């Protein structure tokens, strides 16, 4: 039974785009999670990178709930996500990787209570909950990053900006930061978990490259005045990045790295202040 409040006189419509490649079991978990949602006004789009592991059988198994599916070679996850934009018809779009699940059956009902060009929620990753503030700053976004499974984009925002495929690891972060910087879009925060994410993402595995892309993102998008301010506020993180990379080759020093990271987080929370509007 669908039970939700109408928005602006009509029901908000969601596109759930599931991106997958050779993860049939994960895809089944994600589609089963979608089946549990108590919100009816939605479509499911599956973008498969040309899997050969039984993924097509799973798609056939759930064909009654899938509005559109495509299975063909792609150039990586962000290329697949860009394909999804062209297939989506919803007012808002959310992406799930095969293996990810919604945090509860009422997630879309909850999100529908919020307005904004991008609605940003909390997530659970590796059993740990990532907490947001009621109002995130630009510094928060750049420091914490995002997980696209808990990001709801107004479709027009995605159509204008999409995902920059020259970024291999944080194009999803750029897809949030760029429209804010360029168009001053409204970003609304939901301080409840919206997604349970499968651990082992590339940005975690290739964290050195992630740091490099993060620096590039800041150079490209943050205005010089704020960039200088950001770098000053993040001086501990920025000045120690190279040291962290060297220390990471010495496992016995990991306790020291963790302690330094805790101190950095404490100081970041104390001093960050760049406003989002």
mmCIF file of C-alpha atoms in Angstrom:
data_model
loop_
_atom_site.group_PDB
_atom_site.id
_atom_site.type_symbol
_atom_site.label_atom_id
_atom_site.label_comp_id
_atom_site.label_asym_id
_atom_site.label_seq_id
_atom_site.Cartn_x
_atom_site.Cartn_y
_atom_site.Cartn_z
ATOM 1 C CA UNK A 1 0.000 0.000 0.000
ATOM 2 C CA UNK A 2 1.345 3.431 -0.920
ATOM 3 C CA UNK A 3 1.051 5.984 1.843
ATOM 4 C CA UNK A 4 2.720 9.354 1.298
ATOM 5 C CA UNK A 5 1.922 13.033 1.152
ATOM 6 C CA UNK A 6 1.551 14.679 -2.277
ATOM 7 C CA UNK A 7 4.026 17.414 -3.204
ATOM 8 C CA UNK A 8 2.857 20.604 -4.901
ATOM 9 C CA UNK A 9 -0.434 18.974 -5.779
ATOM 10 C CA UNK A 10 1.033 15.804 -7.265
ATOM 11 C CA UNK A 11 3.103 12.844 -6.253
ATOM 12 C CA UNK A 12 6.844 13.095 -6.717
ATOM 13 C CA UNK A 13 8.187 10.532 -9.152
ATOM 14 C CA UNK A 14 11.560 8.842 -8.634
ATOM 15 C CA UNK A 15 13.960 7.117 -10.989
ATOM 16 C CA UNK A 16 16.073 4.473 -9.259
ATOM 17 C CA UNK A 17 19.039 3.697 -11.492
ATOM 18 C CA UNK A 18 20.890 0.498 -10.633
ATOM 19 C CA UNK A 19 24.404 0.213 -12.084
ATOM 20 C CA UNK A 20 25.922 -3.257 -12.233
ATOM 21 C CA UNK A 21 28.624 -5.401 -13.779
ATOM 22 C CA UNK A 22 29.152 -9.108 -13.069
ATOM 23 C CA UNK A 23 27.424 -8.946 -9.689
ATOM 24 C CA UNK A 24 24.267 -11.003 -10.152
ATOM 25 C CA UNK A 25 23.850 -11.783 -6.442
ATOM 26 C CA UNK A 26 24.313 -8.138 -5.503
ATOM 27 C CA UNK A 27 21.844 -7.045 -8.153
ATOM 28 C CA UNK A 28 19.243 -9.439 -6.757
ATOM 29 C CA UNK A 29 19.727 -7.988 -3.251
ATOM 30 C CA UNK A 30 19.312 -4.441 -4.561
ATOM 31 C CA UNK A 31 16.194 -5.266 -6.580
ATOM 32 C CA UNK A 32 14.684 -7.105 -3.614
ATOM 33 C CA UNK A 33 15.334 -3.992 -1.510
ATOM 34 C CA UNK A 34 13.501 -1.870 -4.080
ATOM 35 C CA UNK A 35 10.580 -4.314 -3.966
ATOM 36 C CA UNK A 36 10.206 -3.567 -0.240
ATOM 37 C CA UNK A 37 9.764 0.181 -0.726
ATOM 38 C CA UNK A 38 6.321 1.441 0.276
ATOM 39 C CA UNK A 39 6.346 4.245 -2.306
ATOM 40 C CA UNK A 40 4.647 3.481 -5.627
ATOM 41 C CA UNK A 41 5.582 6.455 -7.799
ATOM 42 C CA UNK A 42 8.934 5.184 -9.024
ATOM 43 C CA UNK A 43 10.653 3.503 -11.931
ATOM 44 C CA UNK A 44 13.615 1.148 -11.932
ATOM 45 C CA UNK A 45 16.329 1.447 -14.568
ATOM 46 C CA UNK A 46 19.134 -1.130 -14.748
ATOM 47 C CA UNK A 47 22.360 -0.237 -16.541
ATOM 48 C CA UNK A 48 24.572 -3.311 -16.943
ATOM 49 C CA UNK A 49 28.077 -3.173 -18.357
ATOM 50 C CA UNK A 50 27.685 -6.347 -20.416
ATOM 51 C CA UNK A 51 27.880 -8.945 -17.632
ATOM 52 C CA UNK A 52 28.441 -12.640 -18.290
ATOM 53 C CA UNK A 53 27.734 -14.019 -14.810
ATOM 54 C CA UNK A 54 23.981 -14.523 -14.767
ATOM 55 C CA UNK A 55 23.045 -10.871 -14.409
ATOM 56 C CA UNK A 56 20.709 -11.075 -17.404
ATOM 57 C CA UNK A 57 18.819 -13.913 -15.704
ATOM 58 C CA UNK A 58 18.301 -11.702 -12.643
ATOM 59 C CA UNK A 59 17.056 -8.865 -14.853
ATOM 60 C CA UNK A 60 14.604 -11.284 -16.471
ATOM 61 C CA UNK A 61 13.512 -12.489 -13.029
ATOM 62 C CA UNK A 62 12.556 -8.931 -12.053
ATOM 63 C CA UNK A 63 11.329 -7.812 -15.475
ATOM 64 C CA UNK A 64 7.881 -6.874 -14.140
ATOM 65 C CA UNK A 65 9.353 -4.168 -11.907
ATOM 66 C CA UNK A 66 12.092 -2.900 -14.238
ATOM 67 C CA UNK A 67 10.949 -0.111 -16.541
ATOM 68 C CA UNK A 68 14.100 -0.027 -18.675
ATOM 69 C CA UNK A 69 17.314 -2.025 -18.837
ATOM 70 C CA UNK A 70 20.391 -1.933 -21.009
ATOM 71 C CA UNK A 71 23.278 -4.403 -21.113
ATOM 72 C CA UNK A 72 26.320 -3.344 -23.107
ATOM 73 C CA UNK A 73 29.965 -2.504 -22.679
ATOM 74 C CA UNK A 74 30.669 0.780 -20.952
ATOM 75 C CA UNK A 75 33.739 2.790 -19.984
ATOM 76 C CA UNK A 76 33.344 2.517 -16.224
ATOM 77 C CA UNK A 77 30.824 3.340 -13.539
ATOM 78 C CA UNK A 78 30.442 7.036 -14.349
ATOM 79 C CA UNK A 79 29.891 6.266 -18.020
ATOM 80 C CA UNK A 80 27.151 3.850 -16.950
ATOM 81 C CA UNK A 81 25.651 6.474 -14.649
ATOM 82 C CA UNK A 82 25.591 8.989 -17.501
ATOM 83 C CA UNK A 83 23.719 6.454 -19.628
ATOM 84 C CA UNK A 84 21.167 6.237 -16.844
ATOM 85 C CA UNK A 85 20.464 9.972 -17.017
ATOM 86 C CA UNK A 86 19.230 9.593 -20.604
ATOM 87 C CA UNK A 87 16.868 6.790 -19.565
ATOM 88 C CA UNK A 88 15.411 8.417 -16.446
ATOM 89 C CA UNK A 89 11.979 10.017 -16.416
ATOM 90 C CA UNK A 90 11.641 10.843 -12.706
ATOM 91 C CA UNK A 91 11.464 14.205 -10.981
ATOM 92 C CA UNK A 92 14.370 13.002 -8.845
ATOM 93 C CA UNK A 93 17.058 10.417 -9.571
ATOM 94 C CA UNK A 94 18.999 8.201 -7.168
ATOM 95 C CA UNK A 95 21.741 5.712 -8.067
ATOM 96 C CA UNK A 96 22.351 2.343 -6.461
ATOM 97 C CA UNK A 97 25.246 0.008 -7.170
ATOM 98 C CA UNK A 98 24.444 -3.686 -7.334
ATOM 99 C CA UNK A 99 24.690 -4.943 -3.741
ATOM 100 C CA UNK A 100 23.471 -1.699 -2.134
ATOM 101 C CA UNK A 101 20.136 -1.534 -0.340
ATOM 102 C CA UNK A 102 17.711 1.113 0.848
ATOM 103 C CA UNK A 103 17.929 1.721 4.584
ATOM 104 C CA UNK A 104 14.218 1.035 5.053
ATOM 105 C CA UNK A 105 10.966 0.588 3.203
ATOM 106 C CA UNK A 106 9.976 4.203 3.898
ATOM 107 C CA UNK A 107 13.069 5.911 2.426
ATOM 108 C CA UNK A 108 11.311 7.462 -0.579
ATOM 109 C CA UNK A 109 8.424 8.531 1.637
ATOM 110 C CA UNK A 110 10.934 10.228 3.930
ATOM 111 C CA UNK A 111 12.810 11.946 1.089
ATOM 112 C CA UNK A 112 9.512 13.239 -0.301
ATOM 113 C CA UNK A 113 9.110 15.428 2.774
ATOM 114 C CA UNK A 114 12.141 17.462 1.716
ATOM 115 C CA UNK A 115 12.628 19.987 -1.061
ATOM 116 C CA UNK A 116 15.856 20.956 -2.786
ATOM 117 C CA UNK A 117 17.768 20.625 -6.023
ATOM 118 C CA UNK A 118 19.866 17.941 -4.367
ATOM 119 C CA UNK A 119 18.728 16.038 -1.279
ATOM 120 C CA UNK A 120 21.677 14.581 0.591
ATOM 121 C CA UNK A 121 21.179 11.845 3.182
ATOM 122 C CA UNK A 122 23.192 9.742 5.590
ATOM 123 C CA UNK A 123 24.359 6.229 4.736
ATOM 124 C CA UNK A 124 25.667 3.098 6.391
ATOM 125 C CA UNK A 125 28.937 1.785 4.987
ATOM 126 C CA UNK A 126 30.745 -1.226 6.383
ATOM 127 C CA UNK A 127 28.359 -1.207 9.337
ATOM 128 C CA UNK A 128 29.187 2.382 10.264
ATOM 129 C CA UNK A 129 26.786 5.282 9.910
ATOM 130 C CA UNK A 130 28.018 8.453 8.285
ATOM 131 C CA UNK A 131 26.332 11.371 10.028
ATOM 132 C CA UNK A 132 25.478 14.712 8.476
ATOM 133 C CA UNK A 133 24.596 18.059 9.943
ATOM 134 C CA UNK A 134 21.253 19.719 9.357
ATOM 135 C CA UNK A 135 23.196 22.186 7.259
ATOM 136 C CA UNK A 136 26.398 21.118 5.541
ATOM 137 C CA UNK A 137 29.104 23.578 4.561
ATOM 138 C CA UNK A 138 31.167 23.441 1.402
ATOM 139 C CA UNK A 139 34.071 22.426 3.600
ATOM 140 C CA UNK A 140 32.010 19.502 4.928
ATOM 141 C CA UNK A 141 31.260 18.290 1.420
ATOM 142 C CA UNK A 142 34.874 18.535 0.292
ATOM 143 C CA UNK A 143 36.199 16.912 3.463
ATOM 144 C CA UNK A 144 33.642 14.120 3.874
ATOM 145 C CA UNK A 145 32.780 13.411 0.268
ATOM 146 C CA UNK A 146 29.449 11.843 -0.603
ATOM 147 C CA UNK A 147 28.009 8.436 -1.426
ATOM 148 C CA UNK A 148 25.720 8.679 -4.408
ATOM 149 C CA UNK A 149 23.422 5.986 -3.001
ATOM 150 C CA UNK A 150 22.168 8.591 -0.518
ATOM 151 C CA UNK A 151 21.978 11.504 -2.977
ATOM 152 C CA UNK A 152 18.728 12.455 -4.712
ATOM 153 C CA UNK A 153 19.250 14.726 -7.706
ATOM 154 C CA UNK A 154 16.588 16.815 -9.355
ATOM 155 C CA UNK A 155 16.700 15.370 -12.869
ATOM 156 C CA UNK A 156 17.344 18.748 -14.490
ATOM 157 C CA UNK A 157 20.537 19.118 -12.428
ATOM 158 C CA UNK A 158 21.843 15.796 -13.727
ATOM 159 C CA UNK A 159 20.868 16.618 -17.285
ATOM 160 C CA UNK A 160 22.858 19.838 -17.129
ATOM 161 C CA UNK A 161 25.995 18.565 -15.385
ATOM 162 C CA UNK A 162 26.059 14.768 -15.384
ATOM 163 C CA UNK A 163 29.206 12.976 -14.229
ATOM 164 C CA UNK A 164 32.612 14.129 -15.430
ATOM 165 C CA UNK A 165 34.172 10.925 -16.764
ATOM 166 C CA UNK A 166 37.658 12.399 -16.653
ATOM 167 C CA UNK A 167 37.364 11.736 -12.906
ATOM 168 C CA UNK A 168 37.683 8.044 -12.157
ATOM 169 C CA UNK A 169 36.864 8.099 -8.445
ATOM 170 C CA UNK A 170 34.990 11.224 -7.305
ATOM 171 C CA UNK A 171 32.889 12.310 -10.274
ATOM 172 C CA UNK A 172 29.856 11.832 -8.025
ATOM 173 C CA UNK A 173 31.270 14.367 -5.557
ATOM 174 C CA UNK A 174 31.855 16.784 -8.432
ATOM 175 C CA UNK A 175 28.253 16.263 -9.549
ATOM 176 C CA UNK A 176 27.144 17.771 -6.221
ATOM 177 C CA UNK A 177 29.794 20.458 -5.754
ATOM 178 C CA UNK A 178 29.810 21.814 -9.323
ATOM 179 C CA UNK A 179 26.117 22.794 -9.591
ATOM 180 C CA UNK A 180 26.306 24.377 -6.147
ATOM 181 C CA UNK A 181 29.341 26.454 -7.065
ATOM 182 C CA UNK A 182 28.099 27.352 -10.563
ATOM 183 C CA UNK A 183 24.354 27.740 -9.982
ATOM 184 C CA UNK A 184 24.004 28.072 -6.201
ATOM 185 C CA UNK A 185 21.539 25.208 -6.160
ATOM 186 C CA UNK A 186 19.749 24.314 -2.932
ATOM 187 C CA UNK A 187 21.233 21.314 -1.114
ATOM 188 C CA UNK A 188 18.995 19.879 1.609
ATOM 189 C CA UNK A 189 20.237 17.415 4.230
ATOM 190 C CA UNK A 190 18.341 14.452 5.665
ATOM 191 C CA UNK A 191 19.949 13.431 8.960
ATOM 192 C CA UNK A 192 18.775 9.827 8.728
ATOM 193 C CA UNK A 193 20.277 6.868 6.851
ATOM 194 C CA UNK A 194 18.897 6.452 3.356
ATOM 195 C CA UNK A 195 21.128 3.674 2.042
ATOM 196 C CA UNK A 196 23.174 0.706 3.184
ATOM 197 C CA UNK A 197 26.203 0.571 0.923
ATOM 198 C CA UNK A 198 28.237 -2.475 0.038
ATOM 199 C CA UNK A 199 31.794 -1.945 1.271
ATOM 200 C CA UNK A 200 34.876 -2.070 -0.897
ATOM 201 C CA UNK A 201 34.351 0.947 -3.165
ATOM 202 C CA UNK A 202 37.167 2.020 -5.460
ATOM 203 C CA UNK A 203 37.609 5.388 -3.755
ATOM 204 C CA UNK A 204 38.542 3.537 -0.561
ATOM 205 C CA UNK A 205 40.832 1.054 -2.287
ATOM 206 C CA UNK A 206 42.599 3.736 -4.337
ATOM 207 C CA UNK A 207 42.650 6.431 -1.700
ATOM 208 C CA UNK A 208 45.912 8.015 -2.879
ATOM 209 C CA UNK A 209 44.369 8.695 -6.295
ATOM 210 C CA UNK A 210 41.218 9.906 -4.550
ATOM 211 C CA UNK A 211 43.252 12.526 -2.709
ATOM 212 C CA UNK A 212 44.783 13.662 -5.986
ATOM 213 C CA UNK A 213 41.356 13.991 -7.614
ATOM 214 C CA UNK A 214 40.045 15.841 -4.575
ATOM 215 C CA UNK A 215 42.823 18.419 -4.931
ATOM 216 C CA UNK A 216 42.040 18.759 -8.640
ATOM 217 C CA UNK A 217 38.351 19.266 -7.851
ATOM 218 C CA UNK A 218 39.170 22.055 -5.417
ATOM 219 C CA UNK A 219 41.480 23.750 -7.928
ATOM 220 C CA UNK A 220 38.844 23.567 -10.670
ATOM 221 C CA UNK A 221 35.724 24.598 -8.771
ATOM 222 C CA UNK A 222 36.500 26.538 -5.612
ATOM 223 C CA UNK A 223 36.982 30.269 -6.134
ATOM 224 C CA UNK A 224 40.483 31.505 -5.207
ATOM 225 C CA UNK A 225 39.302 33.387 -2.115
ATOM 226 C CA UNK A 226 37.600 30.326 -0.674
ATOM 227 C CA UNK A 227 40.272 27.957 -1.958
ATOM 228 C CA UNK A 228 42.923 29.786 0.030
ATOM 229 C CA UNK A 229 40.624 29.765 3.046
ATOM 230 C CA UNK A 230 39.888 26.068 2.605
ATOM 231 C CA UNK A 231 43.564 25.200 2.381
ATOM 232 C CA UNK A 232 44.347 27.200 5.492
ATOM 233 C CA UNK A 233 41.568 25.545 7.471
ATOM 234 C CA UNK A 234 42.628 22.151 6.198
ATOM 235 C CA UNK A 235 46.333 22.835 6.679
ATOM 236 C CA UNK A 236 46.811 19.812 8.911
ATOM 237 C CA UNK A 237 45.188 17.456 6.398
ATOM 238 C CA UNK A 238 46.894 19.042 3.398
ATOM 239 C CA UNK A 239 50.353 19.303 4.928
ATOM 240 C CA UNK A 240 50.264 15.712 6.152
ATOM 241 C CA UNK A 241 48.867 14.043 3.029
ATOM 242 C CA UNK A 242 52.286 13.205 1.634
ATOM 243 C CA UNK A 243 53.416 12.034 5.049
ATOM 244 C CA UNK A 244 50.378 9.751 5.303
ATOM 245 C CA UNK A 245 51.232 8.211 1.938
ATOM 246 C CA UNK A 246 54.771 7.425 3.093
ATOM 247 C CA UNK A 247 53.647 6.166 6.506
ATOM 248 C CA UNK A 248 51.041 3.896 4.925
ATOM 249 C CA UNK A 249 53.869 1.624 3.778
ATOM 250 C CA UNK A 250 54.749 0.931 7.415
ATOM 251 C CA UNK A 251 51.827 -0.950 9.047
ATOM 252 C CA UNK A 252 53.257 -0.646 12.576
ATOM 253 C CA UNK A 253 52.757 3.098 12.347
ATOM 254 C CA UNK A 254 49.012 2.805 11.595
ATOM 255 C CA UNK A 255 48.028 3.589 15.240
ATOM 256 C CA UNK A 256 49.915 6.877 14.912
ATOM 257 C CA UNK A 257 48.162 7.620 11.618
ATOM 258 C CA UNK A 258 44.769 6.967 13.210
ATOM 259 C CA UNK A 259 45.611 9.275 16.126
ATOM 260 C CA UNK A 260 46.716 12.030 13.753
ATOM 261 C CA UNK A 261 43.509 11.588 11.731
ATOM 262 C CA UNK A 262 41.406 11.963 14.889
ATOM 263 C CA UNK A 263 43.218 15.185 15.767
ATOM 264 C CA UNK A 264 42.701 16.465 12.227
ATOM 265 C CA UNK A 265 38.976 15.690 12.362
ATOM 266 C CA UNK A 266 38.687 17.440 15.727
ATOM 267 C CA UNK A 267 40.333 20.586 14.391
ATOM 268 C CA UNK A 268 38.324 20.462 11.183
ATOM 269 C CA UNK A 269 35.070 20.363 13.159
ATOM 270 C CA UNK A 270 36.245 23.277 15.262
ATOM 271 C CA UNK A 271 37.359 25.622 12.486
ATOM 272 C CA UNK A 272 35.443 24.863 9.278
ATOM 273 C CA UNK A 273 33.050 27.638 8.394
ATOM 274 C CA UNK A 274 32.732 28.132 4.643
ATOM 275 C CA UNK A 275 28.976 28.647 4.095
ATOM 276 C CA UNK A 276 26.956 26.875 1.412
ATOM 277 C CA UNK A 277 24.804 29.914 0.765
#
